[in-house]
Coordinates of C-alpha atoms in Angstrom, one line a residue:
M157 CA 174.1 -227.1 -40.6
T158 CA 177.0 -225.8 -38.7
L159 CA 179.9 -223.8 -40.0
D160 CA 182.8 -225.3 -38.3
H161 CA 183.4 -227.1 -41.4
R162 CA 185.8 -223.7 -42.3
W163 CA 188.3 -224.8 -39.5
K164 CA 188.0 -228.4 -40.5
D165 CA 191.8 -228.4 -41.5
G166 CA 192.6 -227.5 -37.3
F167 CA 195.1 -224.6 -36.0
P168 CA 198.6 -224.1 -35.6
K169 CA 200.2 -225.7 -32.4
I170 CA 202.8 -223.5 -30.2
G171 CA 206.0 -225.4 -30.0
I172 CA 207.9 -225.3 -27.2
R173 CA 211.6 -226.0 -26.6
P174 CA 213.4 -227.0 -23.3
T175 CA 217.1 -225.8 -23.9
I176 CA 219.3 -226.8 -21.7
D177 CA 223.3 -227.4 -21.1
G178 CA 225.1 -230.4 -23.2
R179 CA 227.6 -231.1 -20.6
R180 CA 226.7 -234.3 -18.4
R181 CA 228.1 -236.2 -15.5
G182 CA 226.5 -233.5 -13.5
V183 CA 225.3 -230.3 -15.3
R184 CA 222.9 -232.0 -17.5
E185 CA 221.8 -234.0 -14.9
S186 CA 220.9 -231.5 -12.4
L187 CA 218.7 -229.3 -14.7
E188 CA 216.7 -231.4 -16.9
D189 CA 213.8 -231.2 -14.2
Q190 CA 213.9 -227.8 -13.6
T191 CA 213.8 -227.0 -17.9
M192 CA 211.7 -229.3 -18.5
N193 CA 208.6 -228.0 -15.8
L194 CA 210.0 -224.1 -16.9
A195 CA 208.7 -225.8 -20.7
K196 CA 205.6 -227.2 -19.2
T197 CA 204.5 -223.8 -16.8
V198 CA 205.0 -222.2 -20.2
A199 CA 202.9 -224.4 -22.0
E200 CA 199.6 -224.4 -19.2
L201 CA 200.0 -220.6 -19.2
L202 CA 199.7 -220.5 -23.6
S203 CA 197.2 -223.0 -23.3
S204 CA 195.1 -221.3 -20.3
E205 CA 194.9 -217.6 -22.0
L206 CA 194.4 -217.8 -25.7
R207 CA 192.0 -219.6 -27.6
Y208 CA 191.4 -220.0 -31.5
P209 CA 188.5 -218.4 -33.4
N210 CA 186.4 -221.3 -32.6
G211 CA 186.4 -220.4 -29.3
E212 CA 188.9 -224.0 -28.4
P213 CA 192.0 -223.7 -26.1
V214 CA 195.3 -223.3 -27.9
E215 CA 197.8 -226.4 -28.3
C216 CA 200.9 -226.8 -26.8
V217 CA 203.4 -229.6 -28.3
I218 CA 206.4 -229.6 -26.1
A219 CA 209.8 -231.2 -27.4
D220 CA 209.9 -234.7 -26.0
T221 CA 213.2 -234.3 -24.5
C222 CA 215.4 -230.9 -23.0
I223 CA 217.2 -229.7 -26.4
G224 CA 221.2 -229.8 -25.4
G225 CA 222.7 -230.2 -28.6
V226 CA 221.6 -230.3 -32.6
A227 CA 220.6 -234.2 -32.7
E228 CA 218.2 -233.3 -30.0
A229 CA 216.8 -229.8 -31.7
A230 CA 216.1 -231.7 -34.9
A231 CA 214.6 -234.7 -33.3
A232 CA 212.2 -231.2 -31.9
A233 CA 212.1 -229.5 -35.3
D234 CA 210.6 -232.9 -37.0
K235 CA 208.1 -233.4 -34.5
F236 CA 206.8 -229.8 -34.6
K237 CA 206.5 -230.5 -38.3
K238 CA 204.6 -233.4 -38.0
A239 CA 202.3 -232.1 -35.1
G240 CA 201.3 -228.6 -37.5
V241 CA 203.4 -226.4 -35.4
G242 CA 203.1 -222.6 -36.7
L243 CA 205.5 -220.7 -33.9
S244 CA 208.1 -222.0 -31.4
V245 CA 208.9 -220.3 -27.8
T246 CA 212.3 -221.5 -26.4
V247 CA 212.8 -221.8 -22.6
T248 CA 216.2 -222.7 -20.3
P249 CA 217.2 -221.5 -16.9
C250 CA 220.5 -222.0 -17.7
W251 CA 223.4 -221.5 -20.4
C252 CA 223.1 -223.9 -23.8
Y253 CA 225.2 -223.9 -27.0
G254 CA 223.6 -220.7 -28.9
T255 CA 223.7 -222.4 -33.0
E256 CA 223.6 -226.2 -31.8
T257 CA 219.9 -225.1 -29.7
M258 CA 218.3 -222.7 -31.6
D259 CA 215.5 -223.0 -34.0
T260 CA 216.8 -222.5 -37.1
D261 CA 213.0 -223.1 -39.1
P262 CA 212.9 -219.8 -40.9
S263 CA 209.4 -219.4 -41.4
L264 CA 208.2 -219.9 -37.6
P265 CA 208.3 -216.8 -35.9
K266 CA 210.2 -217.8 -32.8
A267 CA 211.2 -216.2 -29.0
V268 CA 213.9 -217.0 -26.6
W269 CA 212.7 -217.0 -23.0
G270 CA 216.9 -217.0 -21.1
F271 CA 215.5 -217.1 -16.8
N272 CA 216.6 -214.5 -14.6
G273 CA 217.8 -216.6 -12.1
T274 CA 221.3 -216.4 -10.8
G275 CA 221.7 -220.4 -10.6
R276 CA 222.8 -220.4 -14.0
P277 CA 223.5 -217.8 -16.9
G278 CA 220.0 -217.9 -18.9
A279 CA 220.8 -214.5 -19.7
V280 CA 223.8 -215.3 -20.7
Y281 CA 222.8 -218.1 -23.3
L282 CA 219.6 -215.4 -24.4
A283 CA 221.9 -213.2 -25.2
A284 CA 224.5 -215.5 -27.1
V285 CA 221.2 -217.1 -29.2
L286 CA 219.9 -213.9 -30.2
S287 CA 222.7 -213.3 -31.7
A288 CA 223.0 -216.3 -33.8
H289 CA 219.2 -215.3 -34.5
A290 CA 220.6 -211.8 -35.9
Q291 CA 223.7 -213.3 -37.5
K292 CA 222.1 -215.9 -39.6
G293 CA 219.1 -213.6 -40.8
L294 CA 216.3 -215.2 -38.1
P295 CA 215.0 -212.5 -36.5
A296 CA 214.1 -214.0 -32.8
F297 CA 212.3 -211.8 -29.6
G298 CA 214.1 -211.8 -26.8
I299 CA 212.6 -211.8 -23.4
Y300 CA 213.9 -211.7 -20.0
G301 CA 212.5 -210.5 -16.8
K302 CA 213.3 -207.1 -14.7
D303 CA 213.5 -209.2 -11.8
V304 CA 215.7 -211.7 -10.5
Q305 CA 214.3 -215.0 -9.7
D306 CA 215.1 -218.0 -7.1
E307 CA 216.4 -220.7 -8.6
G308 CA 213.7 -223.3 -9.2
D309 CA 211.1 -220.9 -9.2
S310 CA 207.6 -221.7 -11.3
V311 CA 205.6 -218.9 -11.4
I312 CA 206.1 -216.5 -14.4
P313 CA 206.6 -213.0 -13.5
D314 CA 204.0 -210.8 -14.8
D315 CA 206.3 -209.1 -17.9
V316 CA 207.5 -212.2 -18.9
K317 CA 203.6 -213.5 -19.3
E318 CA 203.1 -210.1 -20.9
K319 CA 205.9 -210.9 -23.3
L320 CA 204.8 -214.8 -24.2
L321 CA 201.3 -213.9 -24.6
R322 CA 201.7 -210.6 -27.0
F323 CA 204.9 -212.9 -28.8
A324 CA 202.2 -215.8 -29.3
K325 CA 199.2 -213.9 -29.9
A326 CA 200.8 -212.7 -33.2
G327 CA 202.5 -215.7 -33.8
L328 CA 199.3 -217.8 -33.9
T329 CA 198.0 -215.1 -36.2
V330 CA 201.1 -215.4 -38.7
A331 CA 200.7 -219.4 -38.3
T332 CA 196.7 -219.3 -39.2
M333 CA 197.6 -217.0 -42.0
R334 CA 199.4 -219.3 -43.6
G335 CA 198.4 -221.3 -47.1
K336 CA 194.9 -219.4 -46.4
S337 CA 193.4 -217.5 -49.5
Y338 CA 192.2 -213.8 -49.7
L339 CA 188.9 -214.1 -52.6
S340 CA 188.2 -211.1 -55.1
M341 CA 184.5 -210.9 -55.3
G342 CA 184.6 -209.0 -58.0
S343 CA 187.2 -206.6 -59.1
V344 CA 188.6 -202.8 -58.6
S345 CA 185.7 -201.1 -57.2
M346 CA 185.2 -196.8 -58.7
G347 CA 189.1 -196.5 -58.5
I348 CA 189.7 -197.6 -55.0
A349 CA 193.6 -198.8 -54.8
G350 CA 193.1 -201.0 -51.8
S351 CA 190.8 -203.2 -53.8
I352 CA 193.9 -203.4 -56.9
V353 CA 194.6 -206.9 -55.2
D354 CA 198.5 -207.6 -55.5
E355 CA 199.2 -210.8 -55.2
R356 CA 202.9 -210.3 -54.4
F357 CA 201.9 -208.5 -50.8
F358 CA 200.1 -211.4 -50.4
Q359 CA 202.2 -214.3 -50.7
E360 CA 205.4 -212.9 -49.5
Y361 CA 204.4 -211.2 -46.5
L362 CA 201.2 -213.1 -45.4
G363 CA 202.4 -216.7 -46.9
M364 CA 198.3 -216.4 -48.6
R365 CA 196.8 -217.4 -52.0
N366 CA 194.3 -215.6 -54.4
E367 CA 191.3 -216.7 -55.5
Y368 CA 189.3 -215.0 -57.7
I369 CA 185.4 -215.3 -58.9
D370 CA 183.5 -213.1 -61.2
M371 CA 180.4 -211.3 -59.3
T372 CA 178.0 -212.7 -62.2
E373 CA 178.7 -216.3 -60.4
F374 CA 176.1 -214.8 -57.8
V375 CA 173.9 -214.2 -60.7
R376 CA 174.4 -217.8 -61.8
R377 CA 173.6 -219.4 -58.7
I378 CA 170.6 -217.5 -57.5
D379 CA 168.9 -218.3 -60.9
E380 CA 169.8 -221.8 -61.4
E381 CA 169.4 -222.1 -57.4
I382 CA 173.3 -222.7 -56.2
Y383 CA 172.2 -222.8 -52.7
D384 CA 170.4 -224.8 -49.7
K385 CA 167.0 -223.9 -50.0
E386 CA 165.9 -224.9 -46.9
E387 CA 168.3 -222.7 -45.0
F388 CA 167.1 -219.6 -47.3
A389 CA 163.8 -220.7 -46.1
K390 CA 164.9 -220.0 -42.8
A391 CA 167.6 -217.3 -43.0
L392 CA 164.6 -215.6 -44.9
A393 CA 162.6 -216.2 -42.2
W394 CA 164.8 -214.8 -39.6
T395 CA 165.7 -211.8 -41.4
K396 CA 162.1 -210.7 -41.6
E397 CA 162.1 -211.7 -37.5
N398 CA 165.2 -210.1 -36.3
C399 CA 165.5 -206.9 -38.4
K400 CA 163.5 -204.4 -39.0
E401 CA 163.5 -202.1 -41.9
G402 CA 163.7 -198.6 -41.1
A403 CA 162.6 -194.9 -42.8
D404 CA 163.0 -194.8 -46.6
N405 CA 164.8 -191.4 -47.4
N406 CA 164.5 -191.8 -51.2
P407 CA 161.8 -189.0 -52.7
E408 CA 158.5 -190.8 -52.9
A409 CA 158.5 -190.1 -57.2
N410 CA 161.6 -192.2 -56.6
A411 CA 160.9 -194.7 -53.9
T412 CA 161.2 -198.4 -54.7
S413 CA 157.7 -200.7 -54.3
R414 CA 156.8 -202.4 -51.7
E415 CA 156.6 -205.6 -54.5
Q416 CA 160.5 -204.9 -55.4
K417 CA 161.4 -204.2 -51.6
D418 CA 160.5 -207.5 -50.7
K419 CA 162.3 -209.4 -53.8
D420 CA 165.2 -207.2 -52.6
W421 CA 165.2 -208.5 -49.2
E422 CA 165.2 -212.3 -50.6
T423 CA 168.2 -211.2 -52.8
V424 CA 170.5 -209.9 -49.9
V425 CA 169.9 -212.9 -48.3
K426 CA 170.5 -214.7 -50.4
M427 CA 173.8 -213.0 -51.4
A428 CA 175.2 -213.5 -48.0
I429 CA 174.8 -217.5 -47.9
I430 CA 176.6 -217.6 -51.8
A431 CA 179.3 -215.1 -50.3
R432 CA 179.7 -217.7 -47.5
D433 CA 179.4 -220.6 -49.5
L434 CA 182.0 -219.2 -51.7
M435 CA 184.3 -218.2 -49.0
I436 CA 184.3 -221.9 -47.1
G437 CA 182.3 -224.3 -49.0
N438 CA 178.7 -225.7 -47.9
P439 CA 178.9 -229.7 -47.7
K440 CA 175.3 -229.5 -47.8
L441 CA 175.7 -228.3 -51.7
A442 CA 177.0 -231.8 -52.8
G443 CA 174.4 -233.3 -52.0
L444 CA 172.6 -231.0 -54.2
G445 CA 174.6 -232.3 -56.9
F446 CA 176.7 -229.7 -57.0
G447 CA 180.2 -230.9 -55.8
E448 CA 182.4 -228.4 -57.1
E449 CA 180.8 -225.2 -55.7
A450 CA 180.7 -227.4 -52.0
G451 CA 184.3 -227.3 -51.7
G452 CA 184.5 -223.3 -51.5
H453 CA 187.7 -221.3 -52.0
N454 CA 189.6 -221.8 -48.7
A455 CA 189.2 -218.0 -47.4
L456 CA 190.1 -216.4 -44.5
V457 CA 189.0 -213.4 -45.6
S458 CA 186.7 -212.3 -48.7
G459 CA 186.2 -208.7 -50.7
F460 CA 182.8 -207.8 -52.6
Q461 CA 183.4 -205.3 -55.0
G462 CA 179.8 -204.4 -55.8
Q463 CA 179.9 -200.6 -57.3
R464 CA 179.2 -200.0 -59.1
Q465 CA 178.7 -202.8 -62.3
W466 CA 177.1 -205.1 -59.2
T467 CA 175.2 -201.8 -57.5
D468 CA 174.3 -199.9 -60.5
H469 CA 171.9 -202.6 -61.8
F470 CA 171.6 -205.1 -58.2
P471 CA 171.0 -205.2 -54.5
N472 CA 173.7 -203.5 -52.5
G473 CA 176.3 -206.1 -50.8
D474 CA 175.6 -204.2 -47.8
F475 CA 173.7 -206.7 -45.6
M476 CA 175.4 -210.2 -46.7
E477 CA 178.7 -208.4 -45.7
A478 CA 177.3 -206.7 -42.2
I479 CA 175.4 -210.1 -41.5
L480 CA 179.2 -212.3 -42.6
N481 CA 181.0 -209.5 -40.5
S482 CA 178.8 -210.5 -37.1
S483 CA 179.0 -212.5 -34.2
F484 CA 175.4 -214.1 -35.6
D485 CA 173.2 -215.0 -38.0
W486 CA 170.3 -217.1 -38.8
N487 CA 172.1 -220.0 -37.7
G488 CA 172.8 -218.5 -34.2
I489 CA 175.5 -217.5 -32.4
R490 CA 178.9 -217.8 -34.5
S491 CA 182.5 -217.1 -35.3
P492 CA 182.2 -214.1 -37.6
F493 CA 183.5 -213.9 -41.5
M494 CA 185.8 -211.0 -42.4
V495 CA 184.4 -209.6 -45.7
A496 CA 186.1 -206.1 -47.3
T497 CA 183.4 -203.8 -48.7
E498 CA 184.0 -202.6 -52.3
N499 CA 186.9 -205.4 -52.5
D500 CA 189.4 -203.3 -50.3
S501 CA 191.9 -205.8 -50.1
L502 CA 194.5 -204.0 -48.1
N503 CA 191.4 -202.9 -45.2
G504 CA 190.3 -206.4 -45.7
V505 CA 193.9 -207.8 -44.5
N506 CA 194.0 -205.2 -41.3
M507 CA 190.7 -206.9 -40.5
L508 CA 191.9 -210.5 -40.3
F509 CA 194.6 -208.5 -38.3
G510 CA 192.4 -207.2 -35.9
Y511 CA 190.0 -210.7 -36.1
L512 CA 193.0 -213.3 -35.2
L513 CA 194.8 -211.2 -32.5
T514 CA 191.4 -211.1 -30.5
N515 CA 189.5 -213.2 -32.0
T516 CA 186.0 -210.6 -31.9
A517 CA 184.4 -209.0 -35.4
Q518 CA 185.8 -205.6 -36.8
I519 CA 184.5 -202.9 -37.9
F520 CA 185.1 -201.4 -41.4
A521 CA 184.2 -197.9 -41.7
D522 CA 185.1 -195.1 -43.7
V523 CA 187.6 -192.9 -42.0
R524 CA 185.7 -190.0 -43.4
T525 CA 185.5 -186.5 -41.9
Y526 CA 187.6 -185.0 -38.8
W527 CA 184.7 -182.5 -36.9
S528 CA 187.2 -180.0 -35.1
P529 CA 185.9 -178.4 -31.6
D530 CA 185.4 -175.1 -33.4
A531 CA 183.6 -176.6 -36.4
V532 CA 181.0 -178.6 -33.8
K533 CA 180.4 -176.1 -32.0
R534 CA 179.5 -173.3 -35.7
V535 CA 177.2 -176.2 -36.6
T536 CA 175.4 -177.0 -33.4
G537 CA 176.3 -174.8 -30.5
H538 CA 177.7 -177.7 -28.7
D539 CA 181.1 -178.0 -26.8
L540 CA 182.7 -180.7 -26.9
D541 CA 184.3 -182.1 -23.7
G542 CA 186.0 -185.2 -22.0
K543 CA 187.9 -188.0 -25.2
A544 CA 186.4 -185.7 -27.5
A545 CA 187.5 -182.0 -26.7
G546 CA 190.1 -182.7 -28.9
G547 CA 188.1 -183.2 -32.0
L548 CA 186.4 -185.9 -33.5
L549 CA 186.7 -188.6 -36.8
H550 CA 183.2 -189.9 -38.0
L551 CA 183.7 -193.1 -39.3
I552 CA 180.8 -194.2 -41.5
N553 CA 180.5 -196.4 -44.9
S554 CA 177.4 -197.7 -46.5
G555 CA 176.0 -199.8 -44.0
A556 CA 178.5 -202.9 -44.2
A557 CA 180.1 -202.3 -40.0
T558 CA 179.3 -205.5 -37.9
L559 CA 176.2 -205.1 -36.0
D560 CA 178.7 -206.3 -32.9
G561 CA 179.6 -202.3 -33.5
T562 CA 176.6 -201.2 -31.9
G563 CA 178.6 -201.7 -28.6
E564 CA 175.2 -203.3 -27.0
Q565 CA 177.4 -206.6 -25.5
Q566 CA 178.5 -205.7 -22.5
L567 CA 181.8 -206.5 -20.2
D568 CA 182.4 -205.6 -16.8
G569 CA 179.0 -203.7 -17.2
Q570 CA 181.2 -201.6 -19.9
P571 CA 179.8 -201.1 -23.9
A572 CA 182.1 -203.8 -26.0
M573 CA 182.5 -206.6 -28.5
K574 CA 183.4 -209.7 -27.9
P575 CA 184.4 -212.9 -28.6
F576 CA 181.1 -215.2 -30.5
W577 CA 181.8 -217.9 -27.3
E578 CA 181.2 -214.9 -24.7
I579 CA 178.2 -213.3 -26.2
S580 CA 174.8 -214.7 -25.0
S581 CA 171.9 -214.3 -27.0
E582 CA 170.6 -211.5 -25.5
E583 CA 173.4 -209.7 -26.5
A584 CA 172.9 -210.8 -30.0
Q585 CA 169.4 -209.8 -30.1
K586 CA 170.4 -205.8 -28.4
C587 CA 172.6 -205.6 -31.4
L588 CA 170.2 -206.9 -33.8
D589 CA 167.2 -204.5 -32.0
A590 CA 169.4 -201.0 -31.7
T591 CA 170.6 -201.4 -36.1
S592 CA 168.0 -200.4 -38.9
W593 CA 167.7 -201.5 -42.6
R594 CA 167.2 -198.5 -44.6
P595 CA 166.1 -198.9 -48.3
A596 CA 169.2 -197.7 -50.0
S597 CA 169.8 -194.3 -51.1
L598 CA 169.1 -194.7 -55.2
E599 CA 171.7 -191.5 -55.8
Y600 CA 174.4 -194.3 -54.6
F601 CA 172.3 -197.5 -55.7
R602 CA 170.7 -197.6 -58.8
G603 CA 169.7 -201.3 -57.9
G604 CA 168.0 -200.9 -54.4
G605 CA 168.9 -203.2 -51.5
Y606 CA 169.3 -202.4 -48.1
S607 CA 172.0 -200.7 -45.7
S608 CA 172.7 -201.1 -42.2
D609 CA 172.1 -198.1 -39.5
F610 CA 173.2 -198.3 -36.0
L611 CA 174.8 -195.8 -33.5
T612 CA 178.1 -197.1 -31.4
R613 CA 177.6 -196.6 -27.8
G614 CA 180.8 -194.4 -26.3
G615 CA 182.8 -195.4 -24.2
M616 CA 185.0 -198.5 -26.2
P617 CA 188.8 -198.7 -26.5
M618 CA 189.6 -199.2 -29.7
T619 CA 192.1 -199.3 -32.2
M620 CA 192.0 -198.4 -36.1
S621 CA 194.5 -199.5 -38.3
R622 CA 195.4 -199.4 -42.0
L623 CA 197.7 -201.1 -44.1
N624 CA 198.8 -199.6 -47.3
L625 CA 201.2 -200.3 -50.0
V626 CA 204.0 -197.4 -51.6
K627 CA 206.0 -198.2 -54.5
G628 CA 209.6 -198.9 -53.7
L629 CA 208.8 -199.1 -50.0
G630 CA 206.5 -201.9 -49.9
P631 CA 203.2 -202.6 -47.3
V632 CA 203.0 -200.0 -44.1
L633 CA 200.8 -199.9 -41.8
Q634 CA 199.4 -197.5 -39.7
I635 CA 198.0 -197.9 -36.1
A636 CA 195.5 -195.5 -34.4
E637 CA 194.7 -195.5 -30.7
G638 CA 191.0 -193.9 -28.8
Y639 CA 187.9 -194.4 -27.4
S640 CA 184.3 -194.7 -29.2
V641 CA 182.8 -191.5 -28.1
D642 CA 178.9 -190.5 -27.2
L643 CA 177.3 -187.3 -28.3
P644 CA 174.3 -185.7 -27.3
D645 CA 171.3 -187.3 -29.6
E646 CA 170.4 -183.8 -31.0
V647 CA 174.1 -183.3 -31.6
H648 CA 174.8 -186.6 -33.5
Q649 CA 171.6 -186.2 -35.8
T650 CA 172.8 -183.2 -37.4
L651 CA 177.0 -184.1 -37.7
D652 CA 174.8 -187.3 -39.2
D653 CA 172.6 -185.7 -41.4
R654 CA 175.6 -184.0 -43.1
T655 CA 176.3 -187.1 -45.5
D656 CA 174.5 -190.2 -45.1
P657 CA 172.2 -190.4 -42.2
T658 CA 171.3 -194.1 -43.1
W659 CA 174.6 -195.6 -42.8
P660 CA 176.3 -196.8 -39.4
T661 CA 177.9 -194.2 -37.5
T662 CA 181.3 -194.9 -35.0
W663 CA 182.5 -191.3 -33.4
F664 CA 186.4 -191.8 -32.6
A665 CA 188.5 -189.9 -30.6
P666 CA 192.4 -190.9 -30.5
N667 CA 194.4 -191.2 -28.1
L668 CA 196.8 -187.8 -28.3
T669 CA 200.4 -188.5 -27.8
G670 CA 201.6 -184.7 -28.6
E671 CA 204.2 -186.4 -31.0
G672 CA 204.6 -187.2 -34.9
A673 CA 200.9 -187.7 -35.9
F674 CA 199.5 -187.6 -32.7
T675 CA 200.0 -183.9 -31.9
S676 CA 195.8 -183.6 -32.8
V677 CA 192.8 -185.0 -34.5
Y678 CA 193.7 -183.4 -37.3
S679 CA 197.1 -184.6 -37.2
V680 CA 196.2 -188.1 -37.5
M681 CA 193.3 -187.2 -39.9
D682 CA 195.9 -185.6 -42.1
H683 CA 198.4 -188.1 -42.3
W684 CA 196.0 -191.0 -42.7
G685 CA 197.5 -193.5 -45.9
A686 CA 193.7 -194.3 -46.9
N687 CA 189.7 -193.3 -47.2
H688 CA 189.1 -196.6 -45.0
G689 CA 190.1 -198.0 -41.7
A690 CA 189.5 -200.9 -40.0
I691 CA 188.6 -200.4 -36.1
S692 CA 188.9 -203.5 -33.7
Y693 CA 188.1 -203.5 -30.1
G694 CA 190.8 -203.1 -27.4
H695 CA 193.7 -201.4 -27.7
I696 CA 195.3 -204.1 -29.9
G697 CA 198.4 -201.3 -31.2
A698 CA 200.9 -203.5 -29.2
D699 CA 199.8 -206.5 -30.8
L700 CA 199.4 -204.9 -34.3
L701 CA 203.0 -203.9 -34.0
T702 CA 204.2 -207.7 -33.1
L703 CA 202.5 -208.5 -35.8
A704 CA 204.0 -206.4 -37.8
S705 CA 207.5 -207.2 -37.2
M706 CA 207.1 -210.6 -38.2
L707 CA 205.3 -210.1 -41.1
R708 CA 208.3 -207.9 -41.8
I709 CA 205.7 -204.4 -42.4
P710 CA 206.8 -201.0 -40.9
V711 CA 204.7 -199.0 -38.8
S712 CA 204.5 -195.3 -39.7
M713 CA 202.6 -193.9 -36.7
H714 CA 200.8 -195.1 -33.7
N715 CA 200.3 -194.1 -30.3
V716 CA 201.6 -197.3 -28.6
P717 CA 203.0 -196.0 -25.6
G718 CA 207.1 -197.0 -25.8
D719 CA 207.0 -199.8 -22.9
Q720 CA 204.5 -201.7 -24.6
I721 CA 206.6 -202.1 -28.2
F722 CA 207.6 -205.8 -28.4
R723 CA 209.9 -206.1 -31.4
P724 CA 212.7 -208.9 -32.3
R725 CA 215.8 -208.0 -30.5
T726 CA 217.7 -207.7 -33.5
W727 CA 215.8 -204.5 -34.6
G728 CA 217.6 -202.4 -32.0
M729 CA 220.6 -203.3 -34.1
F730 CA 219.3 -201.1 -36.6
G731 CA 219.1 -197.8 -33.8
T732 CA 218.1 -197.4 -30.5
E733 CA 217.0 -193.8 -30.8
S734 CA 214.3 -193.7 -33.1
T735 CA 212.7 -196.7 -33.1
E736 CA 210.2 -195.8 -36.3
S737 CA 213.1 -194.9 -38.0
A738 CA 214.7 -198.5 -36.5
D739 CA 211.9 -200.8 -37.8
F740 CA 211.3 -199.4 -41.5
R741 CA 215.7 -200.1 -41.8
A742 CA 214.8 -203.8 -40.1
C743 CA 212.0 -204.8 -42.5
A744 CA 213.9 -203.3 -45.7
N745 CA 216.7 -205.7 -44.3
F746 CA 215.1 -208.8 -43.6
G747 CA 212.4 -208.6 -46.7
P748 CA 209.2 -210.4 -46.5
L749 CA 208.5 -213.6 -44.3
Y750 CA 207.8 -216.1 -47.7
K751 CA 210.3 -214.3 -50.0

């Protein structure tokens, strides 16, 4: 069975709008080829550099003609609507009539590239049309190359290319979320505010629906065998072969029997299949007489409450979450699912942001402990150095992190987390081999189950992010770029044993800037807004900043270099001295994208 049916409705396309000076009798005619060629060049760049979550190249749709006036602008808008365009890029080498040629669709993220050439005033049009966008309340991203190019130059400069790609990745993320669902499996876990699903936020900021099931739906589907039994047999056999069971840390008097452990394995494998079917449906169920269940909830992301009503009685959801969040399972290597532990919907959103921006699996973790150099020295006798010299954050949760987070995949010979189509079967196996499945601590999980246990390899660039809701303010994003860090085995073990050693650990050292929340590692921990964080491979803070501005979500802390910040041009109208403060004012002024 293929899981590609989750993308059966396709993906949003990028609309390319070549705008032109509408004056005839020589002016427009002289610019037709150059303008359309510029559009084709941008389309080729985006299609060659970007991919959808299923691995296929991103599709671009170019307007049928250059846009010299409102009639052609309307024709392009009509074509884009029919073609499923989710964002637009306007390109021009010349002056055009701003309000007559601009994209006025309020829901489409939009950018304008005004060619920096002396032959025609593309920069003048760029300034004029961005002014029109600001005046009409339609924020647009302005792109203007630093260096003058010769007329007819078909090369896209590196600085322009960087902004085009950053805009496109964020815009595709916005468009992909639109109309999809967050599936809440259960309700609020242990009083965690992030698992209080805020429908207004999802609907007005992300354009997403909210779907809900009670956790008893898992019991019903298990008891009534509403799952593919052939797939279950295949999945259980694969699990027994590839998911090695680790040591049981429970006291022998309280340890679960071998018979019960085997039953728990069967239950957690069924839970994984059922959770996937709940999210995206399963055509196979229709043939088994379960037509309603076959449809699923069109969920791009979900969360499982688990604690405590489920886990006090049934095996925990760690295996289900970890396997779904990974890029491989019994059906082979495939795109990961996004499943938030403890139904923390806000952390689930951050996982979704990171996934759609990078096409890679995401780590869900507690931001559990700040270890200062002095504390590490006192406890282990070890002096932290290198990237860890200022201290470490211990990222660890109950075994639901993606197995990609082991760092056993490689990119240019270094540990990495990659899109599924770049992962080899050998790399997937290494991730599995680096993970043990420890019988759950019965102190936490009275119903038993299994938690993944691995140690993330050091040296990976990573970005940790968190979305918070503040009454009276709304959503606020936090971003911290940094690196995973290796510790000597005995040092890791000593520190790990002070918490629950049956769970996966990532040692994270954020990059320090000496400013704001990034004056020290302690300050990063002290400013973090919640108990969870979503961790993505790579330094994607700049992409997150661009995405947040499209969604009108301000960013309260980040360590992204200033020259990488790319927001709509009108953000500068709210102040240039403090871009962080201006961001808050701009987001408040324009309000949510889908208000």
